[in-house]
Coordinates of C-alpha atoms (C1' of nucleotides) in Angstrom, one line a residue:
Chain A
M15 CA 99.6 95.7 128.3
S16 CA 99.1 92.0 126.9
E17 CA 102.6 92.1 126.3
L18 CA 103.9 88.5 127.8
K19 CA 106.8 89.1 130.3
D20 CA 108.4 86.1 129.1
R21 CA 109.4 87.0 126.1
P22 CA 112.7 85.8 125.5
Y23 CA 115.6 88.7 125.9
H24 CA 115.8 88.6 122.3
H25 CA 112.7 89.8 120.5
G26 CA 113.3 87.5 117.4
D27 CA 112.1 90.8 114.4
L28 CA 112.5 94.0 116.6
R29 CA 112.8 95.6 113.2
R30 CA 109.7 94.7 111.5
T31 CA 107.6 94.9 115.0
L32 CA 108.9 98.4 115.4
I33 CA 107.9 99.3 111.7
D34 CA 104.5 97.4 112.2
T35 CA 103.8 99.3 115.5
A36 CA 104.5 102.6 114.5
L37 CA 102.3 102.0 111.2
A38 CA 99.7 101.1 113.5
M39 CA 100.0 104.1 115.6
L40 CA 99.6 106.3 112.6
A41 CA 97.0 104.6 111.4
A42 CA 95.3 105.1 114.5
D43 CA 96.2 108.7 115.3
Q44 CA 95.0 111.5 113.1
N45 CA 97.4 113.4 114.7
W46 CA 100.5 111.5 114.2
T47 CA 102.8 113.3 116.8
F48 CA 104.4 110.3 117.2
T49 CA 107.5 109.7 119.8
L50 CA 110.0 107.1 119.0
R51 CA 109.6 105.9 123.2
E52 CA 105.7 105.5 122.6
V53 CA 106.5 103.1 119.7
A54 CA 109.2 101.5 122.0
R55 CA 106.9 101.2 124.6
R56 CA 104.3 99.7 122.7
A57 CA 106.4 96.9 121.0
G58 CA 107.2 96.0 125.0
V59 CA 111.0 96.9 124.4
S60 CA 113.3 99.2 126.1
H61 CA 113.4 103.1 125.2
A62 CA 117.0 102.7 123.3
A63 CA 116.3 99.1 121.9
P64 CA 115.4 101.0 118.5
Y65 CA 118.6 102.8 117.8
K66 CA 120.3 99.0 117.1
H67 CA 117.9 99.2 114.1
F68 CA 117.5 102.9 113.1
R69 CA 120.2 105.2 113.4
D70 CA 117.8 108.1 114.3
R71 CA 114.2 108.9 114.4
D72 CA 114.3 110.3 110.9
V73 CA 115.7 107.1 109.4
L74 CA 112.2 105.1 110.6
L75 CA 110.5 108.0 109.6
C76 CA 111.9 107.8 105.9
E77 CA 111.2 104.0 105.9
L78 CA 107.5 104.3 107.1
A79 CA 107.2 106.8 104.3
R80 CA 108.8 104.5 101.6
I81 CA 106.1 101.8 102.9
G82 CA 103.6 104.4 102.4
F83 CA 104.4 105.1 98.9
A84 CA 104.9 101.6 97.9
R85 CA 101.3 100.6 99.0
L86 CA 100.0 103.5 97.6
A87 CA 101.8 102.9 94.1
Q88 CA 100.2 99.6 94.8
V89 CA 96.7 100.6 95.3
M90 CA 96.5 103.0 92.4
T91 CA 98.2 100.5 90.0
T92 CA 95.0 97.6 91.0
A93 CA 92.8 100.7 90.5
T94 CA 93.8 102.0 87.2
S95 CA 94.8 98.4 85.8
S96 CA 91.6 97.4 84.0
P97 CA 92.3 97.1 80.7
E98 CA 89.0 98.4 79.5
F99 CA 88.5 101.3 81.5
S100 CA 89.0 104.9 79.2
P101 CA 92.1 107.1 80.0
R102 CA 89.9 109.5 81.6
R103 CA 88.6 106.6 83.6
K104 CA 91.7 105.5 84.6
F105 CA 92.8 109.3 85.9
L106 CA 89.8 109.1 87.8
E107 CA 90.1 105.6 89.6
G108 CA 93.9 106.6 89.9
A109 CA 92.9 109.8 91.6
Q110 CA 90.1 108.3 93.9
A111 CA 92.0 105.6 95.0
C112 CA 94.7 108.0 96.2
I113 CA 92.8 109.8 98.0
D114 CA 91.0 106.8 99.3
F115 CA 94.1 105.9 100.5
A116 CA 95.0 109.2 102.1
L117 CA 91.4 109.3 104.1
R118 CA 92.0 105.7 105.1
N119 CA 96.0 106.5 106.5
P120 CA 95.7 110.2 107.4
G121 CA 98.8 109.9 109.7
L122 CA 100.9 107.7 107.4
Y123 CA 100.2 110.2 104.1
R124 CA 101.0 113.4 106.0
L125 CA 104.2 111.7 106.8
M126 CA 105.0 111.0 103.4
F127 CA 104.5 114.3 102.3
S128 CA 105.8 115.9 105.4
S129 CA 109.1 117.7 104.9
D130 CA 110.3 116.0 108.2
A131 CA 110.7 112.5 105.4
D132 CA 113.6 113.9 103.6
K133 CA 113.2 112.5 100.1
T134 CA 116.4 114.0 99.0
A135 CA 118.5 111.6 101.9
D136 CA 117.3 108.7 101.1
P137 CA 117.4 107.3 97.6
A138 CA 114.8 104.6 97.9
L139 CA 112.5 106.9 98.9
H140 CA 112.7 109.1 96.2
A141 CA 112.4 106.0 94.1
A142 CA 108.8 104.8 96.0
A143 CA 107.7 108.5 95.5
M144 CA 108.7 108.2 91.6
S145 CA 106.8 105.1 90.9
A146 CA 103.5 106.3 91.8
F147 CA 104.5 109.8 89.9
G148 CA 105.2 107.4 87.0
L149 CA 101.6 105.9 87.1
L150 CA 100.1 109.3 86.7
L151 CA 102.7 109.7 83.8
G152 CA 101.7 106.8 81.8
V153 CA 97.9 107.2 82.2
L154 CA 98.7 110.8 80.8
E155 CA 100.7 109.5 78.0
D156 CA 98.5 106.8 77.3
G157 CA 95.4 109.0 77.1
Q158 CA 97.4 111.5 74.5
K159 CA 98.4 108.8 72.5
T160 CA 94.6 107.7 72.0
G161 CA 93.4 111.2 71.2
C162 CA 91.8 111.2 74.8
F163 CA 93.5 114.1 76.5
R164 CA 94.3 117.2 74.6
P165 CA 98.1 117.3 73.3
A166 CA 99.3 119.7 75.6
P167 CA 102.9 119.6 77.2
I168 CA 102.7 116.5 79.3
G169 CA 104.8 118.2 82.3
A170 CA 101.7 120.5 82.7
Q171 CA 99.6 117.9 83.1
A172 CA 101.1 115.8 85.5
A173 CA 101.7 118.9 87.2
A174 CA 98.2 119.9 87.2
G175 CA 96.9 116.5 88.1
W176 CA 99.5 115.8 90.9
A177 CA 98.7 119.3 92.4
Q178 CA 94.8 118.1 92.1
V179 CA 95.0 114.8 93.4
H180 CA 97.3 115.9 96.1
G181 CA 95.7 119.1 96.9
L182 CA 92.1 117.3 97.5
A183 CA 93.8 114.8 99.3
L184 CA 95.0 117.4 102.0
L185 CA 92.1 119.7 102.0
A186 CA 89.9 116.6 102.7
L187 CA 92.5 115.4 105.3
N188 CA 92.2 118.2 107.3
G189 CA 88.4 118.8 107.0
Q190 CA 88.0 121.6 104.8
L191 CA 86.1 120.1 102.2
L192 CA 82.6 121.2 104.2
E193 CA 79.3 120.6 102.7
E194 CA 78.2 123.9 102.7
K195 CA 81.5 125.4 101.1
V196 CA 82.2 122.7 98.3
G197 CA 78.8 121.1 97.8
A198 CA 78.0 117.3 98.3
E199 CA 80.5 115.5 96.5
P200 CA 83.5 118.1 96.2
V201 CA 86.4 115.6 95.2
R202 CA 84.4 114.1 92.1
G203 CA 83.1 117.2 91.2
A204 CA 86.9 118.7 91.1
L205 CA 88.2 115.8 89.4
D206 CA 85.3 116.1 86.8
V207 CA 86.6 120.0 86.1
L208 CA 90.1 118.8 86.0
L209 CA 89.5 116.1 83.5
D210 CA 87.5 118.8 81.4
G211 CA 90.9 120.7 81.2
L212 CA 92.4 117.4 80.0
C213 CA 90.0 115.6 77.6
L214 CA 89.2 116.9 74.2
G215 CA 86.0 117.4 72.8
N216 CA 83.9 119.2 75.5
Chain B
M9 CA 122.3 139.5 120.3
S10 CA 121.8 143.2 120.3
E11 CA 119.6 142.9 123.3
L12 CA 120.3 145.4 125.5
K13 CA 120.8 144.5 129.0
D14 CA 118.6 147.3 130.4
R15 CA 115.7 146.6 129.3
P16 CA 113.0 147.6 131.4
Y17 CA 111.7 144.8 133.8
H18 CA 108.7 145.1 131.7
H19 CA 108.7 144.8 127.9
G20 CA 106.6 146.9 126.9
D21 CA 104.5 144.9 124.4
L22 CA 106.2 141.5 124.9
R23 CA 103.1 139.9 122.4
R24 CA 103.4 141.5 119.6
T25 CA 107.5 141.0 119.8
L26 CA 107.1 137.2 120.1
I27 CA 104.7 137.3 117.2
D28 CA 107.1 139.5 115.2
T29 CA 110.1 137.3 116.5
A30 CA 108.0 133.9 115.5
L31 CA 107.1 135.4 111.9
A32 CA 110.8 135.7 111.5
M33 CA 111.7 132.8 112.8
L34 CA 109.2 131.3 110.5
A35 CA 110.4 133.4 107.2
A36 CA 114.1 132.4 108.0
D37 CA 113.6 128.4 108.4
Q38 CA 112.4 126.3 105.9
N39 CA 111.9 124.3 108.5
W40 CA 109.2 125.5 110.8
T41 CA 110.0 123.2 113.9
F42 CA 109.8 126.2 116.2
T43 CA 110.3 126.4 119.8
L44 CA 108.6 128.2 122.0
R45 CA 111.8 128.8 124.3
E46 CA 113.5 129.8 121.3
V47 CA 111.3 132.6 120.6
A48 CA 111.4 133.8 123.8
R49 CA 115.2 133.8 123.5
R50 CA 115.8 135.5 121.0
A51 CA 112.9 138.0 121.8
G52 CA 115.4 138.2 125.2
V53 CA 112.8 137.3 127.6
S54 CA 112.5 134.4 130.2
H55 CA 111.2 131.2 128.6
A56 CA 107.9 131.3 130.9
A57 CA 107.0 134.7 129.7
P58 CA 105.3 134.0 126.7
Y59 CA 102.7 132.3 128.5
K60 CA 101.7 135.5 130.0
H61 CA 100.4 135.9 126.4
F62 CA 99.3 132.6 125.0
R63 CA 97.9 130.0 127.3
D64 CA 100.5 127.4 125.4
R65 CA 101.9 127.2 122.1
D66 CA 99.1 126.4 119.9
V67 CA 97.5 129.3 120.7
L68 CA 100.9 131.3 119.2
L69 CA 100.4 128.9 116.5
C70 CA 96.6 130.0 115.6
E71 CA 97.5 133.5 115.9
L72 CA 100.2 133.2 113.7
A73 CA 98.4 131.2 111.2
R74 CA 95.7 133.7 111.3
I75 CA 97.9 136.8 110.6
G76 CA 99.3 134.6 107.6
F77 CA 95.9 134.1 106.2
A78 CA 95.3 137.9 106.3
R79 CA 98.5 138.6 104.4
L80 CA 97.3 135.9 101.7
A81 CA 94.2 137.5 101.5
Q82 CA 95.6 140.7 101.5
V83 CA 98.3 140.1 98.3
M84 CA 95.5 137.9 96.6
T85 CA 92.9 140.7 96.6
T86 CA 95.4 143.6 95.2
A87 CA 96.5 140.8 92.6
T88 CA 93.1 139.9 91.2
S89 CA 91.9 143.6 91.7
S90 CA 92.4 144.9 88.5
P91 CA 88.8 145.4 86.8
E92 CA 89.7 145.1 83.7
F93 CA 90.8 141.9 84.0
S94 CA 89.2 138.7 82.7
P95 CA 87.8 136.3 85.0
R96 CA 90.4 133.7 83.7
R97 CA 93.2 136.3 84.1
K98 CA 92.1 137.2 87.7
F99 CA 92.6 133.5 88.6
L100 CA 95.4 133.2 87.2
E101 CA 96.8 136.2 88.9
G102 CA 95.2 134.9 92.5
A103 CA 96.5 131.7 92.0
Q104 CA 100.3 133.0 90.9
A105 CA 99.9 135.8 94.1
C106 CA 98.9 132.6 96.3
I107 CA 102.1 130.2 95.4
D108 CA 104.1 133.2 95.2
F109 CA 103.4 134.0 98.7
A110 CA 104.0 130.4 99.9
L111 CA 107.3 130.1 97.9
R112 CA 108.3 133.5 99.9
N113 CA 107.1 132.3 103.3
P114 CA 107.5 128.8 103.2
G115 CA 107.3 128.0 107.1
L116 CA 104.0 130.4 107.7
Y117 CA 102.2 128.9 104.8
R118 CA 102.9 125.2 106.0
L119 CA 101.7 126.5 109.6
M120 CA 98.8 127.7 107.8
F121 CA 97.8 124.5 106.4
S122 CA 99.2 122.2 109.1
S123 CA 96.7 120.2 111.2
D124 CA 98.9 122.0 114.4
A125 CA 96.9 125.2 113.7
D126 CA 93.9 123.7 114.5
K127 CA 90.7 125.6 112.7
T128 CA 88.0 124.6 114.2
A129 CA 89.2 125.8 117.5
D130 CA 90.2 129.3 116.6
P131 CA 87.0 131.2 115.3
A132 CA 89.4 133.9 114.1
L133 CA 91.6 131.6 112.3
H134 CA 88.5 129.8 110.5
A135 CA 87.2 133.4 109.2
A136 CA 90.8 134.7 108.4
A137 CA 90.6 131.4 106.2
M138 CA 87.2 131.8 104.6
S139 CA 88.2 135.3 103.7
A140 CA 90.8 133.9 101.3
F141 CA 88.6 131.1 100.2
G142 CA 85.7 134.1 99.7
L143 CA 88.0 135.5 97.0
L144 CA 87.9 132.1 94.9
L145 CA 84.4 132.5 95.1
G146 CA 84.3 135.3 94.1
V147 CA 86.0 135.6 91.1
L148 CA 84.1 132.1 89.9
E149 CA 80.6 133.4 90.1
D150 CA 81.9 136.4 88.4
G151 CA 83.2 134.4 85.6
Q152 CA 80.0 132.1 85.3
K153 CA 77.8 135.3 85.1
T154 CA 79.8 137.0 82.4
G155 CA 79.6 133.3 80.4
C156 CA 83.3 133.0 80.9
F157 CA 83.8 130.2 82.9
R158 CA 81.1 126.6 82.4
P159 CA 78.1 126.8 84.4
A160 CA 79.3 123.7 86.6
P161 CA 78.4 123.6 90.1
I162 CA 80.5 126.3 91.7
G163 CA 81.2 124.3 94.7
A164 CA 83.5 121.8 92.4
Q165 CA 84.9 124.7 90.8
A166 CA 86.0 126.0 93.8
A167 CA 87.2 122.8 95.3
A168 CA 89.5 122.5 92.2
G169 CA 90.7 125.7 92.1
W170 CA 92.0 125.5 95.7
A171 CA 92.9 121.9 95.5
Q172 CA 95.0 123.0 92.5
V173 CA 96.8 126.1 93.8
H174 CA 97.1 124.5 97.2
G175 CA 98.7 121.4 95.9
L176 CA 101.2 123.2 93.4
A177 CA 101.9 125.5 96.2
L178 CA 103.2 122.5 98.7
L179 CA 104.9 120.7 95.8
A180 CA 106.7 123.6 95.1
L181 CA 107.4 123.9 98.3
N182 CA 108.9 120.9 99.0
G183 CA 111.1 121.3 95.7
Q184 CA 109.2 118.6 94.1
L185 CA 108.5 120.0 90.8
L186 CA 111.8 119.5 89.1
E187 CA 112.1 120.2 85.4
E188 CA 112.9 117.3 83.8
K189 CA 109.5 115.5 85.8
V190 CA 107.0 118.1 84.9
G191 CA 108.8 120.8 82.5
A192 CA 109.7 124.3 82.4
E193 CA 106.8 126.3 84.0
P194 CA 104.8 123.7 85.5
V195 CA 102.7 125.8 87.8
R196 CA 101.5 128.1 84.5
G197 CA 101.2 125.2 82.6
A198 CA 99.1 123.4 85.6
L199 CA 97.0 126.6 85.7
D200 CA 96.4 126.4 82.0
V201 CA 95.3 123.2 82.2
L202 CA 93.0 123.6 84.8
L203 CA 91.7 126.6 83.5
D204 CA 91.0 124.6 80.4
G205 CA 88.5 122.6 82.3
L206 CA 87.1 126.1 83.7
C207 CA 86.5 128.2 80.9
L208 CA 83.7 127.7 77.9
G209 CA 85.3 127.9 74.6
N210 CA 88.3 125.6 73.6
Chain C
dA23 C1' 133.2 74.4 124.8
dC24 C1' 134.5 79.0 124.3
dT25 C1' 134.4 83.5 122.4
dC26 C1' 132.1 87.2 119.5
dT27 C1' 128.8 90.1 118.1
dA28 C1' 124.3 91.3 117.5
dT29 C1' 120.4 92.8 120.0
dG30 C1' 118.5 94.4 124.6
dT31 C1' 118.5 97.0 128.9
dT32 C1' 119.3 100.8 132.1
dG33 C1' 121.0 105.5 133.4
dA34 C1' 122.4 109.6 131.8
dC35 C1' 122.5 114.2 129.8
dA36 C1' 120.6 118.2 127.2
dG37 C1' 116.7 120.1 125.7
dG38 C1' 111.4 121.4 125.4
dC39 C1' 106.7 121.9 127.2
dG40 C1' 104.1 123.9 130.8
dA41 C1' 102.5 124.7 135.9
dA42 C1' 103.2 127.3 140.3
dA43 C1' 105.2 130.2 143.4
dC44 C1' 108.1 134.4 143.6
dT45 C1' 108.8 139.5 142.2
dT46 C1' 108.9 143.6 139.8
dT47 C1' 106.3 147.1 138.0
dA48 C1' 102.3 149.9 136.3
dA49 C1' 97.5 151.2 137.1
dT50 C1' 93.8 152.5 139.9
dT51 C1' 91.8 154.5 143.4
dG52 C1' 90.4 156.1 148.3
Chain D
dC9 C1' 99.4 161.2 146.8
dA10 C1' 100.2 156.7 149.0
dA11 C1' 98.6 152.2 149.3
dT12 C1' 96.8 148.3 147.0
dT13 C1' 96.1 145.0 143.0
dA14 C1' 96.5 143.4 138.8
dA15 C1' 99.8 142.8 135.1
dA16 C1' 103.9 141.0 133.1
dG17 C1' 108.3 138.4 134.1
dT18 C1' 111.5 135.3 136.3
dT19 C1' 112.9 130.9 138.9
dT20 C1' 112.0 126.5 140.0
dC21 C1' 110.1 122.1 139.1
dG22 C1' 108.2 117.9 137.2
dC23 C1' 107.5 115.1 133.3
dC24 C1' 108.4 114.3 128.2
dT25 C1' 111.5 113.0 124.2
dG26 C1' 116.1 111.8 121.5
dT27 C1' 120.0 110.3 121.7
dC28 C1' 124.7 108.3 123.9
dA29 C1' 127.1 105.3 126.8
dA30 C1' 128.1 101.0 129.8
dC31 C1' 126.8 96.9 130.8
dA32 C1' 123.8 92.3 129.7
dT33 C1' 122.0 88.2 127.4
dA34 C1' 122.1 84.8 123.9
dG35 C1' 122.8 82.7 119.9
dA36 C1' 126.4 82.0 115.7
dG37 C1' 130.7 80.2 114.4
dT38 C1' 135.0 78.4 115.1

DNA sequence: ACTCTATGTTGACAGGCGAAACTTTAATTG
DNA sequence: CAATTAAAGTTTCGCCTGTCAACATAGAGT
């Protein structure tokens, strides 16, 4: 590779480099069969060096997932931040943003929702995941208050929205939304179907 | 274990035994990190024996996934077969059956929808997955014909239903449908929300 | 200046995948 | 019915991974 051999013995910020390298690998690989040794190799560092920064592989995975949720929350926030959007529009934009994120970061998205990243073990990861969920709840509450959404139990609506978006993302990721089975714009179409169930007056 | 040492050199039906053993492991493990050697060990056979029946690990995985889809299609079929069910009821029963299946067979369900079981590589697997999808399409077509469901593009409705059910199943599997976040009966509630979007007259 | 400690390195071990070479058994066939 | 052949299991091997332990180095703090 292009790694200079004259790198000083101490890397400087290996922790960050490892994270960045792993994120790059996740971005490049649809596969996401991500080995710690490979990360070390690409970072130009010995195979055991990562253990000075992460107790074991799962800790690194958790950290990556946490970063993923933070990024996801950010893109969803910006997608839904426009104040003149109707709740319906906000829901749509947020959902699309989430699914786009999944398609742009397939490996990372899979990791975030895989059971490998044990959310119960890492409070920071759990919090990051919850912040994305909080955005959804906010949109729903807002929509109910303004009379745009039906006054159904908000938990049910949240479960429906979350499941729908997550399900669409995974199906899209796996290439299972083929046009001959599901039409030309399945994501948009499916979200419209769900929104008909969320919204009043149609 | 209880394996008799006087097993004849030839196992008899190792292929079937391997599949059954692997299924049992999937049923027992939430984890589903399933090693071929462990299967061989539990089947009381040397670690290379499986290769006489499956070219590599992925082939066995594909076969397991295929069986999973066949079973899923069966439980969904029986759940929706009652002729006096309304389309709405049929959808609900089919969806619940699918989610119940996922909860009863977490490892198998995860495998079925993981990218490890590459559906494009195995036509039989693809066909099995499609047969489950066909059930959904049938219910939707029926519902539209009888005027129970809205006359929206059926691909969009199918994508919505599929994504919703799959998403709910995965979230439930990951234990992410906690009551304080999402209410007491999130699955039923979420399905009702979606059905409001599918059905006419409400 | 000298030590201490965080950070890297090398080497080792267990365990997994998969290939090759070998052995045993069952089936086919002259 | 005996002999050959092919199927099904076994052992051995190389290469990979995660993880640990022992050692090396350099930068920080007294």
